[in-house]
Structures are given as structure tokens and as C-alpha cells.
């Protein structure tokens, strides 16, 4: 069951189901709900504009994440720094109470908070590798950085996250 | 005095993530056996990435709607309907679960893993979906033979009926990205619909049973002999874990 598609069609159809993941990625990158909305929208439009550069049948998600990353670094980030505004706290992000078990819900919020509290470069890399499940090589491509940099960001992030949860254990322990 | 190789945190991280070549992985594994300091360093890098992934999955529900430019997009050509995307998915879903035994290719986002996809559709199951099904042994055997052929792995009816906590109901061949996804449906003692989903996993390493939650249901995942498994349904984690371990050895 094969489909012949051109790039533009494929992007148009693929963006809608991809959008929640794209938005989530933008949230982690920008640290702010409003900026995430803007970045995700901008990335969709940029992706459609650049459809000629997309090889139909290759991985749309990686391509769009790369577009979002570049948009943020090259264009939108400087502007939002100028405009001011800090990073939203997890409470402001208003995470829904999906889990009926209050203890694991609390833990999930803790985990989210810890990752969002990491420096931008680290939390973006954590997002791509540990949440989206990309390989080091794929993450390096999306972020336009060497694989070695991916590794050092992850090592630093792991160190911070592990010690934070270790400390919590000792505190409760 | 022999030189102990020192490994960087980056190498240890790559080791934990399975992103390291085999010879270095072996060096590290060997070194860990004798080097308490190295073990402690490794521990200092250990995180539960599954926990992170699960915490971030909740955020997906928070996403706003996609830009209006993407609405009313023509559905994929494999279904030539004029229905909007939501109704199309619902129709396809109905065919999938009512039809029984015939595989349909459902066009879902390629970015979902097959387990996400299976969990999403299993979330739609209720007791009534399966309660009326009552196959005799012969019917069940024929159905399983068909499913085994599609999957490329023999599923023994006896393996499915040994568990007194799960009442086996039926098997179906579904599809994911053009590959067969086998679904074996059960009802628990409490009447919860539970599915064992199996997909071929080429060149995948065996993994232990890993229990978590997907779409609000208890789930267990593992890989054995180049097949990926997902057991999902209900909210009894202990039941799912126990059943998963039993099925892992029997299948």
C-alpha cells in the first residue's frame, strides 16, 4: 500500500498529528507557554514555506524539530530576550491531573520541574533523546551540534537530575 | 602497578544509553565489576528515562490545536473519502474492531511508536467489546494459526489459556506502518479488557518486562527473540506484571 506524495502534501498532512509533539518540544526549548505557541506556529509556517527542501518520505518530525530549533536560535530567541519575561513555573504550565494516584502525580510533576529547570541546552537535548527517543546522531543533526556536545549535555543533565532525586530520597529516607 | 583506564562521564552516559560501541561497553562493564569508585560514578549518572518520558507525555494533552492553516486537510489517498479527519479515523476504527480477523492499514502519525498506537486504540475497549465473544477450541485454534502465519511466530493456544486471571477471547491482525500487529484480547476476572499486542522487532535485543502506565491503563512491555510485546489494560499493575512475566516465558 504505497502512496505517491509530493513534499508539500506530505508536510501539510503530517503537521497536524505532529503538532502536539512539536508544541511540547517548543515548550521545553522556550520554557514559556506563550513563546511555545508562537514558535510552534512559526515552525509550521516555515516548514510549509520550505517544502521544496523536504524530501518526501523522509522523517518529517526530525525536519520540523530542526526548523523549530533554528527559528528559535536564529530569530525568535533574541527578540523574546529583548521583550523580557521569564520562564514559566510548572504550576503556571498547569499540568492536568491525569493520574488518579496522587503520589505518582506528584512525582511526575517533580520530574517535569527538574527537567524544565535545567539550562536550555541541556533540557532541549534531554527532550530529544530521553522523551522523543532520538539517537545521539539524530539529536546532533536536529540541534546542528557535534555528537560529542550531545554527550556532554546529557552527562551534565544526568548528573543534575540524578543528584536531585538522590537528595530527595535521602530527605524522605 | 597496572593502569586502570579512566572513563569520562560522557562515555558512561553513552554506555547507559546504549550509544557506545561494543568493545568500549565491554571494557566499562568489566571495569565496573572491580571498581567501586566507577560504580559510584555510574550511579551518580543514573536516571529513570522512562519516568521522564511518561511525565512529559502528560504534556501532550496540554497542546493547543494546530494552526487553522492545517485544518480541513485532504485525508490520505489510501481512503478516498471526503470525510473530515476525525470522522475518518472513527470509521476506520469501527471497521477495525467490528470486522475482526482482517487487517486494515490505519493511517496514523508515523511519529507514534507502535505501542502508543496500540494503547490509544485499546483505550477504546470496554467489557462489552469482548464479553459476547465465545469461541470454541477449534475456532480459536484456526484463528490463532492465521494470526501466527501473519506474524511469523507460532502462538500456542495453550500458552494463552493457562492464566487463570485472564480469559482469552480472540486474536486479530491489525496493521502499523504496513507491518502486521497482532492483538490477542482477554478479559480479566474483573471484566477489564486486556490486550497482548505483538510486533516483529528486527535486530532488537531481548529486554526484561517493564511496567508502566499508558493512556491511563497499566501496561507491560518487553522484547524476546526479535518480537516486541505489549500487555495493556485495566488498572491492576500487579496483575499485568505477573501476567506479562508468565506470558514472556510461555510464548
mmCIF file of C-alpha atoms in Angstrom:
data_model
loop_
_atom_site.group_PDB
_atom_site.id
_atom_site.type_symbol
_atom_site.label_atom_id
_atom_site.label_comp_id
_atom_site.label_asym_id
_atom_site.label_seq_id
_atom_site.Cartn_x
_atom_site.Cartn_y
_atom_site.Cartn_z
ATOM 1 C CA UNK A 1 0.000 0.000 0.000
ATOM 2 C CA UNK A 2 2.195 2.844 -1.220
ATOM 3 C CA UNK A 3 1.294 6.450 -1.696
ATOM 4 C CA UNK A 4 2.917 8.864 -4.057
ATOM 5 C CA UNK A 5 3.014 12.248 -2.417
ATOM 6 C CA UNK A 6 4.734 15.445 -3.093
ATOM 7 C CA UNK A 7 6.593 17.156 -0.267
ATOM 8 C CA UNK A 8 4.055 19.873 0.253
ATOM 9 C CA UNK A 9 1.144 17.443 0.655
ATOM 10 C CA UNK A 10 3.132 15.293 2.998
ATOM 11 C CA UNK A 11 4.060 18.246 5.191
ATOM 12 C CA UNK A 12 0.532 19.588 5.223
ATOM 13 C CA UNK A 13 -0.947 16.251 6.241
ATOM 14 C CA UNK A 14 1.840 15.323 8.599
ATOM 15 C CA UNK A 15 1.961 18.551 10.596
ATOM 16 C CA UNK A 16 -1.436 18.189 12.226
ATOM 17 C CA UNK A 17 -0.786 14.869 14.008
ATOM 18 C CA UNK A 18 2.756 16.041 14.752
ATOM 19 C CA UNK A 19 1.625 19.309 16.311
ATOM 20 C CA UNK A 20 1.258 18.223 19.979
ATOM 21 C CA UNK A 21 4.812 16.857 19.982
ATOM 22 C CA UNK A 22 6.100 19.929 18.190
ATOM 23 C CA UNK A 23 4.394 22.206 20.692
ATOM 24 C CA UNK A 24 5.737 20.200 23.603
ATOM 25 C CA UNK A 25 9.237 20.486 22.147
ATOM 26 C CA UNK A 26 8.782 24.236 21.743
ATOM 27 C CA UNK A 27 7.632 24.462 25.367
ATOM 28 C CA UNK A 28 10.803 22.811 26.580
ATOM 29 C CA UNK A 29 13.023 24.886 24.307
ATOM 30 C CA UNK A 30 11.450 28.262 25.125
ATOM 31 C CA UNK A 31 10.379 27.493 28.706
ATOM 32 C CA UNK A 32 7.260 29.532 28.276
ATOM 33 C CA UNK A 33 3.754 28.659 27.078
ATOM 34 C CA UNK A 34 3.158 31.793 25.002
ATOM 35 C CA UNK A 35 6.544 31.597 23.328
ATOM 36 C CA UNK A 36 5.919 27.909 22.680
ATOM 37 C CA UNK A 37 2.651 28.712 20.918
ATOM 38 C CA UNK A 38 4.414 31.318 18.764
ATOM 39 C CA UNK A 39 7.372 29.119 17.959
ATOM 40 C CA UNK A 40 5.233 26.103 17.074
ATOM 41 C CA UNK A 41 3.046 28.187 14.765
ATOM 42 C CA UNK A 42 6.074 29.819 13.165
ATOM 43 C CA UNK A 43 7.726 26.441 12.658
ATOM 44 C CA UNK A 44 4.642 25.082 10.870
ATOM 45 C CA UNK A 45 4.547 28.052 8.528
ATOM 46 C CA UNK A 46 8.285 27.889 7.892
ATOM 47 C CA UNK A 47 8.012 24.164 7.167
ATOM 48 C CA UNK A 48 5.332 24.803 4.557
ATOM 49 C CA UNK A 49 7.367 27.614 3.022
ATOM 50 C CA UNK A 50 10.392 25.397 2.773
ATOM 51 C CA UNK A 51 8.584 22.363 1.422
ATOM 52 C CA UNK A 52 10.871 22.267 -1.607
ATOM 53 C CA UNK A 53 13.743 21.438 0.758
ATOM 54 C CA UNK A 54 11.956 18.468 2.292
ATOM 55 C CA UNK A 55 12.499 15.053 0.711
ATOM 56 C CA UNK A 56 9.111 13.320 0.698
ATOM 57 C CA UNK A 57 9.136 10.044 2.601
ATOM 58 C CA UNK A 58 11.944 11.035 4.964
ATOM 59 C CA UNK A 59 11.296 11.760 8.631
ATOM 60 C CA UNK A 60 9.070 14.792 8.898
ATOM 61 C CA UNK A 61 9.328 15.050 12.661
ATOM 62 C CA UNK A 62 13.108 15.453 12.694
ATOM 63 C CA UNK A 63 12.961 18.014 9.918
ATOM 64 C CA UNK A 64 10.304 20.125 11.652
ATOM 65 C CA UNK A 65 12.065 19.947 15.031
ATOM 66 C CA UNK A 66 15.211 21.192 13.322
ATOM 67 C CA UNK A 67 13.264 24.052 11.764
ATOM 68 C CA UNK A 68 11.840 24.997 15.174
ATOM 69 C CA UNK A 69 15.296 24.821 16.772
ATOM 70 C CA UNK A 70 16.867 27.044 14.126
ATOM 71 C CA UNK A 71 13.992 29.514 14.201
ATOM 72 C CA UNK A 72 14.390 29.851 17.943
ATOM 73 C CA UNK A 73 18.146 30.261 17.956
ATOM 74 C CA UNK A 74 18.472 32.448 14.892
ATOM 75 C CA UNK A 75 15.397 34.622 15.119
ATOM 76 C CA UNK A 76 12.893 34.393 17.924
ATOM 77 C CA UNK A 77 15.111 33.962 20.933
ATOM 78 C CA UNK A 78 16.868 37.325 20.670
ATOM 79 C CA UNK A 79 13.530 39.023 20.246
ATOM 80 C CA UNK A 80 11.983 37.403 23.301
ATOM 81 C CA UNK A 81 15.029 38.228 25.401
ATOM 82 C CA UNK A 82 14.582 41.846 24.372
ATOM 83 C CA UNK A 83 10.894 41.702 25.237
ATOM 84 C CA UNK A 84 11.685 40.242 28.635
ATOM 85 C CA UNK A 85 9.668 37.685 30.534
ATOM 86 C CA UNK A 86 10.993 34.750 32.459
ATOM 87 C CA UNK A 87 10.429 31.061 32.423
ATOM 88 C CA UNK A 88 7.058 29.725 33.430
ATOM 89 C CA UNK A 89 6.970 27.566 36.503
ATOM 90 C CA UNK A 90 5.394 24.166 36.324
ATOM 91 C CA UNK A 91 2.351 25.462 38.227
ATOM 92 C CA UNK A 92 1.833 28.121 35.569
ATOM 93 C CA UNK A 93 2.096 25.452 32.925
ATOM 94 C CA UNK A 94 -0.966 23.914 34.505
ATOM 95 C CA UNK A 95 -0.294 20.241 34.125
ATOM 96 C CA UNK A 96 -3.524 18.237 34.217
ATOM 97 C CA UNK A 97 -4.276 15.744 36.938
ATOM 98 C CA UNK A 98 -4.391 12.770 34.592
ATOM 99 C CA UNK A 99 -3.194 10.223 37.085
ATOM 100 C CA UNK A 100 -5.638 9.193 39.828
ATOM 101 C CA UNK A 101 -2.782 8.242 42.142
ATOM 102 C CA UNK A 102 -1.739 11.458 43.928
ATOM 103 C CA UNK A 103 1.702 10.171 44.844
ATOM 104 C CA UNK A 104 2.769 9.314 41.325
ATOM 105 C CA UNK A 105 1.188 12.511 40.053
ATOM 106 C CA UNK A 106 3.369 14.455 42.471
ATOM 107 C CA UNK A 107 6.383 12.548 41.271
ATOM 108 C CA UNK A 108 5.552 13.295 37.645
ATOM 109 C CA UNK A 109 5.399 16.999 38.426
ATOM 110 C CA UNK A 110 8.727 16.768 40.231
ATOM 111 C CA UNK A 111 10.276 15.069 37.229
ATOM 112 C CA UNK A 112 8.882 17.677 34.839
ATOM 113 C CA UNK A 113 10.042 20.510 37.054
ATOM 114 C CA UNK A 114 13.553 19.084 37.340
ATOM 115 C CA UNK A 115 13.971 18.793 33.607
ATOM 116 C CA UNK A 116 12.487 22.217 32.894
ATOM 117 C CA UNK A 117 14.851 23.717 35.467
ATOM 118 C CA UNK A 118 17.890 22.540 33.517
ATOM 119 C CA UNK A 119 19.762 25.054 31.351
ATOM 120 C CA UNK A 120 18.222 25.407 27.875
ATOM 121 C CA UNK A 121 20.884 23.433 26.024
ATOM 122 C CA UNK A 122 20.639 20.512 28.445
ATOM 123 C CA UNK A 123 16.871 20.302 28.682
ATOM 124 C CA UNK A 124 16.497 20.531 24.896
ATOM 125 C CA UNK A 125 18.896 17.620 24.458
ATOM 126 C CA UNK A 126 17.183 15.614 27.226
ATOM 127 C CA UNK A 127 13.890 16.230 25.456
ATOM 128 C CA UNK A 128 15.136 14.917 22.128
ATOM 129 C CA UNK A 129 16.953 11.858 23.442
ATOM 130 C CA UNK A 130 15.008 10.743 26.534
ATOM 131 C CA UNK A 131 11.496 11.882 25.645
ATOM 132 C CA UNK A 132 11.362 11.802 21.870
ATOM 133 C CA UNK A 133 13.712 8.826 21.782
ATOM 134 C CA UNK A 134 16.109 10.075 19.124
ATOM 135 C CA UNK A 135 19.601 8.649 18.871
ATOM 136 C CA UNK A 136 22.616 10.817 19.677
ATOM 137 C CA UNK A 137 23.262 11.216 15.941
ATOM 138 C CA UNK A 138 19.685 12.258 15.212
ATOM 139 C CA UNK A 139 19.667 14.741 18.100
ATOM 140 C CA UNK A 140 23.014 16.141 16.916
ATOM 141 C CA UNK A 141 21.536 16.664 13.437
ATOM 142 C CA UNK A 142 18.430 18.377 14.765
ATOM 143 C CA UNK A 143 20.468 20.669 17.008
ATOM 144 C CA UNK A 144 23.264 21.322 14.455
ATOM 145 C CA UNK A 145 25.907 20.310 17.015
ATOM 146 C CA UNK A 146 28.580 17.589 17.184
ATOM 147 C CA UNK A 147 27.688 14.274 18.804
ATOM 148 C CA UNK A 148 30.291 14.970 21.490
ATOM 149 C CA UNK A 149 28.302 18.014 22.559
ATOM 150 C CA UNK A 150 25.137 15.922 22.780
ATOM 151 C CA UNK A 151 27.009 13.536 25.060
ATOM 152 C CA UNK A 152 28.360 16.221 27.358
ATOM 153 C CA UNK A 153 24.969 17.913 27.655
ATOM 154 C CA UNK A 154 23.359 14.599 28.563
ATOM 155 C CA UNK A 155 26.107 13.745 31.026
ATOM 156 C CA UNK A 156 25.677 17.113 32.724
ATOM 157 C CA UNK A 157 21.881 16.739 32.766
ATOM 158 C CA UNK A 158 22.099 13.232 34.165
ATOM 159 C CA UNK A 159 24.404 14.413 36.902
ATOM 160 C CA UNK A 160 21.983 17.162 37.939
ATOM 161 C CA UNK A 161 18.837 15.046 37.701
ATOM 162 C CA UNK A 162 20.350 12.049 39.463
ATOM 163 C CA UNK A 163 21.625 14.105 42.374
ATOM 164 C CA UNK A 164 18.335 15.937 42.698
ATOM 165 C CA UNK A 165 16.399 12.721 43.025
ATOM 166 C CA UNK A 166 19.030 11.176 45.230
ATOM 167 C CA UNK A 167 18.786 14.112 47.585
ATOM 168 C CA UNK A 168 15.030 13.748 47.655
ATOM 169 C CA UNK A 169 15.363 10.102 48.520
ATOM 170 C CA UNK A 170 17.755 10.874 51.346
ATOM 171 C CA UNK A 171 15.458 13.614 52.586
ATOM 172 C CA UNK A 172 12.499 11.257 52.749
ATOM 173 C CA UNK A 173 14.720 8.309 53.626
ATOM 174 C CA UNK B 1 51.041 -1.399 39.272
ATOM 175 C CA UNK B 2 48.573 -1.754 36.419
ATOM 176 C CA UNK B 3 46.951 1.281 34.828
ATOM 177 C CA UNK B 4 43.222 1.488 35.283
ATOM 178 C CA UNK B 5 41.506 3.072 32.316
ATOM 179 C CA UNK B 6 39.524 6.119 33.284
ATOM 180 C CA UNK B 7 36.208 6.666 31.610
ATOM 181 C CA UNK B 8 34.680 10.070 31.163
ATOM 182 C CA UNK B 9 31.154 10.892 32.286
ATOM 183 C CA UNK B 10 30.312 11.239 28.609
ATOM 184 C CA UNK B 11 31.421 7.664 27.970
ATOM 185 C CA UNK B 12 29.465 6.447 30.984
ATOM 186 C CA UNK B 13 26.418 8.318 29.735
ATOM 187 C CA UNK B 14 26.759 6.775 26.285
ATOM 188 C CA UNK B 15 27.173 3.409 27.999
ATOM 189 C CA UNK B 16 23.903 3.890 29.902
ATOM 190 C CA UNK B 17 22.134 4.975 26.728
ATOM 191 C CA UNK B 18 23.400 2.074 24.636
ATOM 192 C CA UNK B 19 25.158 4.517 22.330
ATOM 193 C CA UNK B 20 28.612 3.087 22.681
ATOM 194 C CA UNK B 21 30.461 0.525 20.608
ATOM 195 C CA UNK B 22 30.570 -2.992 21.951
ATOM 196 C CA UNK B 23 34.250 -3.117 22.802
ATOM 197 C CA UNK B 24 34.130 0.012 24.938
ATOM 198 C CA UNK B 25 30.898 -1.187 26.530
ATOM 199 C CA UNK B 26 32.642 -4.409 27.438
ATOM 200 C CA UNK B 27 35.616 -2.513 28.884
ATOM 201 C CA UNK B 28 33.313 -0.467 31.061
ATOM 202 C CA UNK B 29 31.273 -3.468 32.125
ATOM 203 C CA UNK B 30 34.463 -5.302 33.099
ATOM 204 C CA UNK B 31 35.843 -2.302 34.944
ATOM 205 C CA UNK B 32 32.598 -1.888 36.877
ATOM 206 C CA UNK B 33 32.972 -5.313 38.406
ATOM 207 C CA UNK B 34 36.099 -4.321 40.307
ATOM 208 C CA UNK B 35 35.969 -0.586 40.619
ATOM 209 C CA UNK B 36 33.723 0.689 43.371
ATOM 210 C CA UNK B 37 34.517 4.297 42.564
ATOM 211 C CA UNK B 38 33.487 3.796 38.957
ATOM 212 C CA UNK B 39 30.282 2.145 40.097
ATOM 213 C CA UNK B 40 29.535 5.094 42.336
ATOM 214 C CA UNK B 41 30.169 7.488 39.465
ATOM 215 C CA UNK B 42 27.843 5.489 37.275
ATOM 216 C CA UNK B 43 25.180 5.609 39.941
ATOM 217 C CA UNK B 44 25.568 9.359 40.032
ATOM 218 C CA UNK B 45 24.553 9.420 36.406
ATOM 219 C CA UNK B 46 21.593 7.121 36.605
ATOM 220 C CA UNK B 47 18.137 8.474 35.902
ATOM 221 C CA UNK B 48 14.816 6.873 35.056
ATOM 222 C CA UNK B 49 14.313 7.978 31.469
ATOM 223 C CA UNK B 50 11.060 6.070 31.253
ATOM 224 C CA UNK B 51 9.779 8.170 34.131
ATOM 225 C CA UNK B 52 10.831 11.331 32.302
ATOM 226 C CA UNK B 53 9.176 10.183 29.124
ATOM 227 C CA UNK B 54 5.973 9.343 30.962
ATOM 228 C CA UNK B 55 5.890 12.686 32.804
ATOM 229 C CA UNK B 56 6.327 14.533 29.515
ATOM 230 C CA UNK B 57 3.632 12.512 27.776
ATOM 231 C CA UNK B 58 1.048 14.187 30.002
ATOM 232 C CA UNK B 59 2.050 17.496 28.432
ATOM 233 C CA UNK B 60 0.813 16.358 25.036
ATOM 234 C CA UNK B 61 -2.744 16.744 26.248
ATOM 235 C CA UNK B 62 -1.973 20.366 27.002
ATOM 236 C CA UNK B 63 -1.093 21.267 23.447
ATOM 237 C CA UNK B 64 -3.298 23.859 21.772
ATOM 238 C CA UNK B 65 -4.982 22.990 18.468
ATOM 239 C CA UNK B 66 -2.877 23.007 15.376
ATOM 240 C CA UNK B 67 -2.871 26.213 13.300
ATOM 241 C CA UNK B 68 -6.033 26.690 11.231
ATOM 242 C CA UNK B 69 -3.935 26.523 8.054
ATOM 243 C CA UNK B 70 -3.667 22.797 8.716
ATOM 244 C CA UNK B 71 -7.386 22.182 9.231
ATOM 245 C CA UNK B 72 -9.589 20.555 6.599
ATOM 246 C CA UNK B 73 -6.619 18.891 5.061
ATOM 247 C CA UNK B 74 -7.400 16.287 2.400
ATOM 248 C CA UNK B 75 -7.160 12.841 4.013
ATOM 249 C CA UNK B 76 -4.508 10.398 2.793
ATOM 250 C CA UNK B 77 -5.280 8.876 -0.591
ATOM 251 C CA UNK B 78 -5.465 5.299 0.693
ATOM 252 C CA UNK B 79 -9.001 6.084 1.884
ATOM 253 C CA UNK B 80 -10.752 8.086 -0.767
ATOM 254 C CA UNK B 81 -13.397 9.628 1.441
ATOM 255 C CA UNK B 82 -14.498 13.200 1.672
ATOM 256 C CA UNK B 83 -14.878 12.900 5.443
ATOM 257 C CA UNK B 84 -13.037 15.199 7.797
ATOM 258 C CA UNK B 85 -10.065 13.635 9.540
ATOM 259 C CA UNK B 86 -11.769 12.798 12.876
ATOM 260 C CA UNK B 87 -14.733 11.028 11.325
ATOM 261 C CA UNK B 88 -12.392 9.155 9.038
ATOM 262 C CA UNK B 89 -10.377 7.832 11.956
ATOM 263 C CA UNK B 90 -13.556 6.791 13.765
ATOM 264 C CA UNK B 91 -14.886 4.955 10.716
ATOM 265 C CA UNK B 92 -11.631 3.144 10.190
ATOM 266 C CA UNK B 93 -11.554 2.253 13.860
ATOM 267 C CA UNK B 94 -15.060 0.808 13.710
ATOM 268 C CA UNK B 95 -14.084 -1.382 10.746
ATOM 269 C CA UNK B 96 -11.005 -2.447 12.621
ATOM 270 C CA UNK B 97 -12.711 -3.727 15.726
ATOM 271 C CA UNK B 98 -16.073 -4.899 14.443
ATOM 272 C CA UNK B 99 -14.745 -6.574 11.289
ATOM 273 C CA UNK B 100 -12.456 -8.923 13.151
ATOM 274 C CA UNK B 101 -9.674 -11.013 11.707
ATOM 275 C CA UNK B 102 -8.951 -8.808 8.720
ATOM 276 C CA UNK B 103 -6.109 -6.330 8.807
ATOM 277 C CA UNK B 104 -6.719 -2.732 7.876
ATOM 278 C CA UNK B 105 -3.972 -0.236 7.376
ATOM 279 C CA UNK B 106 -4.838 2.710 9.579
ATOM 280 C CA UNK B 107 -3.161 5.910 8.648
ATOM 281 C CA UNK B 108 -1.803 7.333 11.876
ATOM 282 C CA UNK B 109 1.075 9.613 12.563
ATOM 283 C CA UNK B 110 4.317 7.817 11.763
ATOM 284 C CA UNK B 111 5.854 9.543 14.716
ATOM 285 C CA UNK B 112 3.943 7.436 17.252
ATOM 286 C CA UNK B 113 5.598 4.232 18.357
ATOM 287 C CA UNK B 114 3.588 1.126 17.679
ATOM 288 C CA UNK B 115 2.927 0.770 21.378
ATOM 289 C CA UNK B 116 1.499 4.305 21.602
ATOM 290 C CA UNK B 117 -0.777 3.425 18.728
ATOM 291 C CA UNK B 118 -1.881 0.119 20.287
ATOM 292 C CA UNK B 119 -2.517 1.843 23.633
ATOM 293 C CA UNK B 120 -4.577 4.577 22.027
ATOM 294 C CA UNK B 121 -6.890 2.071 20.415
ATOM 295 C CA UNK B 122 -7.049 -0.237 23.382
ATOM 296 C CA UNK B 123 -8.246 2.697 25.454
ATOM 297 C CA UNK B 124 -11.459 2.476 23.446
ATOM 298 C CA UNK B 125 -12.159 -1.091 24.537
ATOM 299 C CA UNK B 126 -14.829 -1.806 27.116
ATOM 300 C CA UNK B 127 -16.008 -5.056 28.633
ATOM 301 C CA UNK B 128 -18.845 -5.260 26.128
ATOM 302 C CA UNK B 129 -16.404 -5.189 23.236
ATOM 303 C CA UNK B 130 -15.285 -8.688 24.172
ATOM 304 C CA UNK B 131 -17.895 -10.113 26.565
ATOM 305 C CA UNK B 132 -20.150 -11.605 23.878
ATOM 306 C CA UNK B 133 -17.332 -13.475 22.169
ATOM 307 C CA UNK B 134 -17.416 -17.166 22.873
ATOM 308 C CA UNK B 135 -15.229 -19.236 20.603
ATOM 309 C CA UNK B 136 -14.864 -22.971 20.907
ATOM 310 C CA UNK B 137 -11.391 -24.510 20.953
ATOM 311 C CA UNK B 138 -11.415 -25.289 17.214
ATOM 312 C CA UNK B 139 -12.400 -21.768 16.196
ATOM 313 C CA UNK B 140 -9.760 -20.315 18.463
ATOM 314 C CA UNK B 141 -7.090 -22.626 17.055
ATOM 315 C CA UNK B 142 -7.905 -21.733 13.460
ATOM 316 C CA UNK B 143 -7.846 -18.036 14.249
ATOM 317 C CA UNK B 144 -4.527 -18.331 16.070
ATOM 318 C CA UNK B 145 -2.996 -20.288 13.200
ATOM 319 C CA UNK B 146 -3.949 -17.496 10.838
ATOM 320 C CA UNK B 147 -2.530 -14.881 13.163
ATOM 321 C CA UNK B 148 0.666 -16.883 13.682
ATOM 322 C CA UNK B 149 1.254 -17.005 9.950
ATOM 323 C CA UNK B 150 0.808 -13.259 9.600
ATOM 324 C CA UNK B 151 3.142 -12.548 12.488
ATOM 325 C CA UNK B 152 5.808 -15.114 11.607
ATOM 326 C CA UNK B 153 5.680 -16.710 15.027
ATOM 327 C CA UNK B 154 3.655 -19.679 16.257
ATOM 328 C CA UNK B 155 1.311 -18.767 19.078
ATOM 329 C CA UNK B 156 0.263 -21.784 21.044
ATOM 330 C CA UNK B 157 -3.388 -21.692 22.227
ATOM 331 C CA UNK B 158 -2.330 -23.487 25.386
ATOM 332 C CA UNK B 159 0.007 -20.631 26.312
ATOM 333 C CA UNK B 160 -2.920 -18.232 26.298
ATOM 334 C CA UNK B 161 -5.349 -20.273 28.356
ATOM 335 C CA UNK B 162 -3.013 -21.169 31.201
ATOM 336 C CA UNK B 163 -3.520 -17.960 33.104
ATOM 337 C CA UNK B 164 -6.489 -18.166 35.474
ATOM 338 C CA UNK B 165 -6.559 -14.375 35.816
ATOM 339 C CA UNK B 166 -7.068 -13.776 32.103
ATOM 340 C CA UNK B 167 -9.847 -15.218 29.996
ATOM 341 C CA UNK B 168 -8.668 -15.429 26.366
ATOM 342 C CA UNK B 169 -11.211 -14.177 23.856
ATOM 343 C CA UNK B 170 -9.852 -13.724 20.349
ATOM 344 C CA UNK B 171 -6.972 -12.790 18.079
ATOM 345 C CA UNK B 172 -6.805 -10.139 15.372
ATOM 346 C CA UNK B 173 -4.305 -8.980 12.796
ATOM 347 C CA UNK B 174 -4.041 -5.224 12.765
ATOM 348 C CA UNK B 175 -1.502 -3.082 10.943
ATOM 349 C CA UNK B 176 1.059 -0.482 11.816
ATOM 350 C CA UNK B 177 3.007 1.276 9.080
ATOM 351 C CA UNK B 178 2.236 -1.578 6.755
ATOM 352 C CA UNK B 179 3.517 -4.258 9.126
ATOM 353 C CA UNK B 180 1.353 -6.792 10.963
ATOM 354 C CA UNK B 181 0.474 -6.008 14.560
ATOM 355 C CA UNK B 182 -1.121 -8.954 16.306
ATOM 356 C CA UNK B 183 -3.628 -8.317 19.066
ATOM 357 C CA UNK B 184 -4.739 -11.065 21.454
ATOM 358 C CA UNK B 185 -7.687 -9.952 23.557
ATOM 359 C CA UNK B 186 -8.561 -11.130 27.051
ATOM 360 C CA UNK B 187 -10.951 -10.238 29.828
ATOM 361 C CA UNK B 188 -9.698 -10.107 33.404
ATOM 362 C CA UNK B 189 -11.628 -11.599 36.288
ATOM 363 C CA UNK B 190 -12.999 -8.141 36.967
ATOM 364 C CA UNK B 191 -14.102 -7.838 33.359
ATOM 365 C CA UNK B 192 -11.427 -5.424 32.222
ATOM 366 C CA UNK B 193 -10.410 -5.803 28.581
ATOM 367 C CA UNK B 194 -6.719 -6.624 28.311
ATOM 368 C CA UNK B 195 -4.717 -6.925 25.122
ATOM 369 C CA UNK B 196 -1.450 -8.604 24.322
ATOM 370 C CA UNK B 197 -0.014 -6.914 21.250
ATOM 371 C CA UNK B 198 2.921 -8.338 19.343
ATOM 372 C CA UNK B 199 5.093 -6.922 16.589
ATOM 373 C CA UNK B 200 8.181 -8.148 14.826
ATOM 374 C CA UNK B 201 11.264 -6.325 16.063
ATOM 375 C CA UNK B 202 14.159 -6.928 13.733
ATOM 376 C CA UNK B 203 17.594 -6.992 15.347
ATOM 377 C CA UNK B 204 16.217 -5.965 18.720
ATOM 378 C CA UNK B 205 17.913 -7.056 21.922
ATOM 379 C CA UNK B 206 15.923 -9.020 24.488
ATOM 380 C CA UNK B 207 14.666 -6.890 27.336
ATOM 381 C CA UNK B 208 13.104 -7.565 30.700
ATOM 382 C CA UNK B 209 9.468 -6.827 31.487
ATOM 383 C CA UNK B 210 8.996 -3.110 32.085
ATOM 384 C CA UNK B 211 5.778 -1.975 33.728
ATOM 385 C CA UNK B 212 4.342 1.497 33.338
ATOM 386 C CA UNK B 213 1.169 3.317 32.511
ATOM 387 C CA UNK B 214 -0.102 4.200 29.072
ATOM 388 C CA UNK B 215 -3.254 6.157 28.386
ATOM 389 C CA UNK B 216 -4.290 5.649 31.996
ATOM 390 C CA UNK B 217 -4.003 1.860 31.809
ATOM 391 C CA UNK B 218 -1.477 -0.499 33.345
ATOM 392 C CA UNK B 219 0.970 -1.723 30.730
ATOM 393 C CA UNK B 220 3.949 -4.028 30.469
ATOM 394 C CA UNK B 221 6.486 -4.065 27.642
ATOM 395 C CA UNK B 222 9.249 -6.473 26.742
ATOM 396 C CA UNK B 223 11.217 -7.875 23.834
ATOM 397 C CA UNK B 224 12.084 -11.542 23.307
ATOM 398 C CA UNK B 225 13.600 -13.248 20.315
ATOM 399 C CA UNK B 226 13.054 -10.386 17.871
ATOM 400 C CA UNK B 227 9.459 -9.752 18.861
ATOM 401 C CA UNK B 228 8.196 -6.734 20.787
ATOM 402 C CA UNK B 229 5.343 -7.255 23.239
ATOM 403 C CA UNK B 230 2.862 -5.013 24.976
ATOM 404 C CA UNK B 231 0.342 -6.238 27.559
ATOM 405 C CA UNK B 232 -2.110 -3.497 28.408
ATOM 406 C CA UNK B 233 -5.460 -2.930 30.070
ATOM 407 C CA UNK B 234 -7.175 -2.215 33.372
ATOM 408 C CA UNK B 235 -5.521 -0.577 36.330
ATOM 409 C CA UNK B 236 -4.084 -3.517 38.248
ATOM 410 C CA UNK B 237 -0.335 -3.130 37.807
ATOM 411 C CA UNK B 238 0.431 -6.258 39.813
ATOM 412 C CA UNK B 239 -1.829 -8.360 37.635
ATOM 413 C CA UNK B 240 -0.306 -7.007 34.445
ATOM 414 C CA UNK B 241 3.238 -7.535 35.691
ATOM 415 C CA UNK B 242 2.552 -11.093 36.796
ATOM 416 C CA UNK B 243 0.726 -11.975 33.594
ATOM 417 C CA UNK B 244 3.456 -10.365 31.490
ATOM 418 C CA UNK B 245 6.193 -12.408 33.159
ATOM 419 C CA UNK B 246 4.199 -15.591 32.677
ATOM 420 C CA UNK B 247 3.478 -14.853 29.029
ATOM 421 C CA UNK B 248 7.097 -13.928 28.436
ATOM 422 C CA UNK B 249 8.217 -17.413 29.374
ATOM 423 C CA UNK B 250 5.384 -19.239 27.655
ATOM 424 C CA UNK B 251 5.339 -17.576 24.262
#
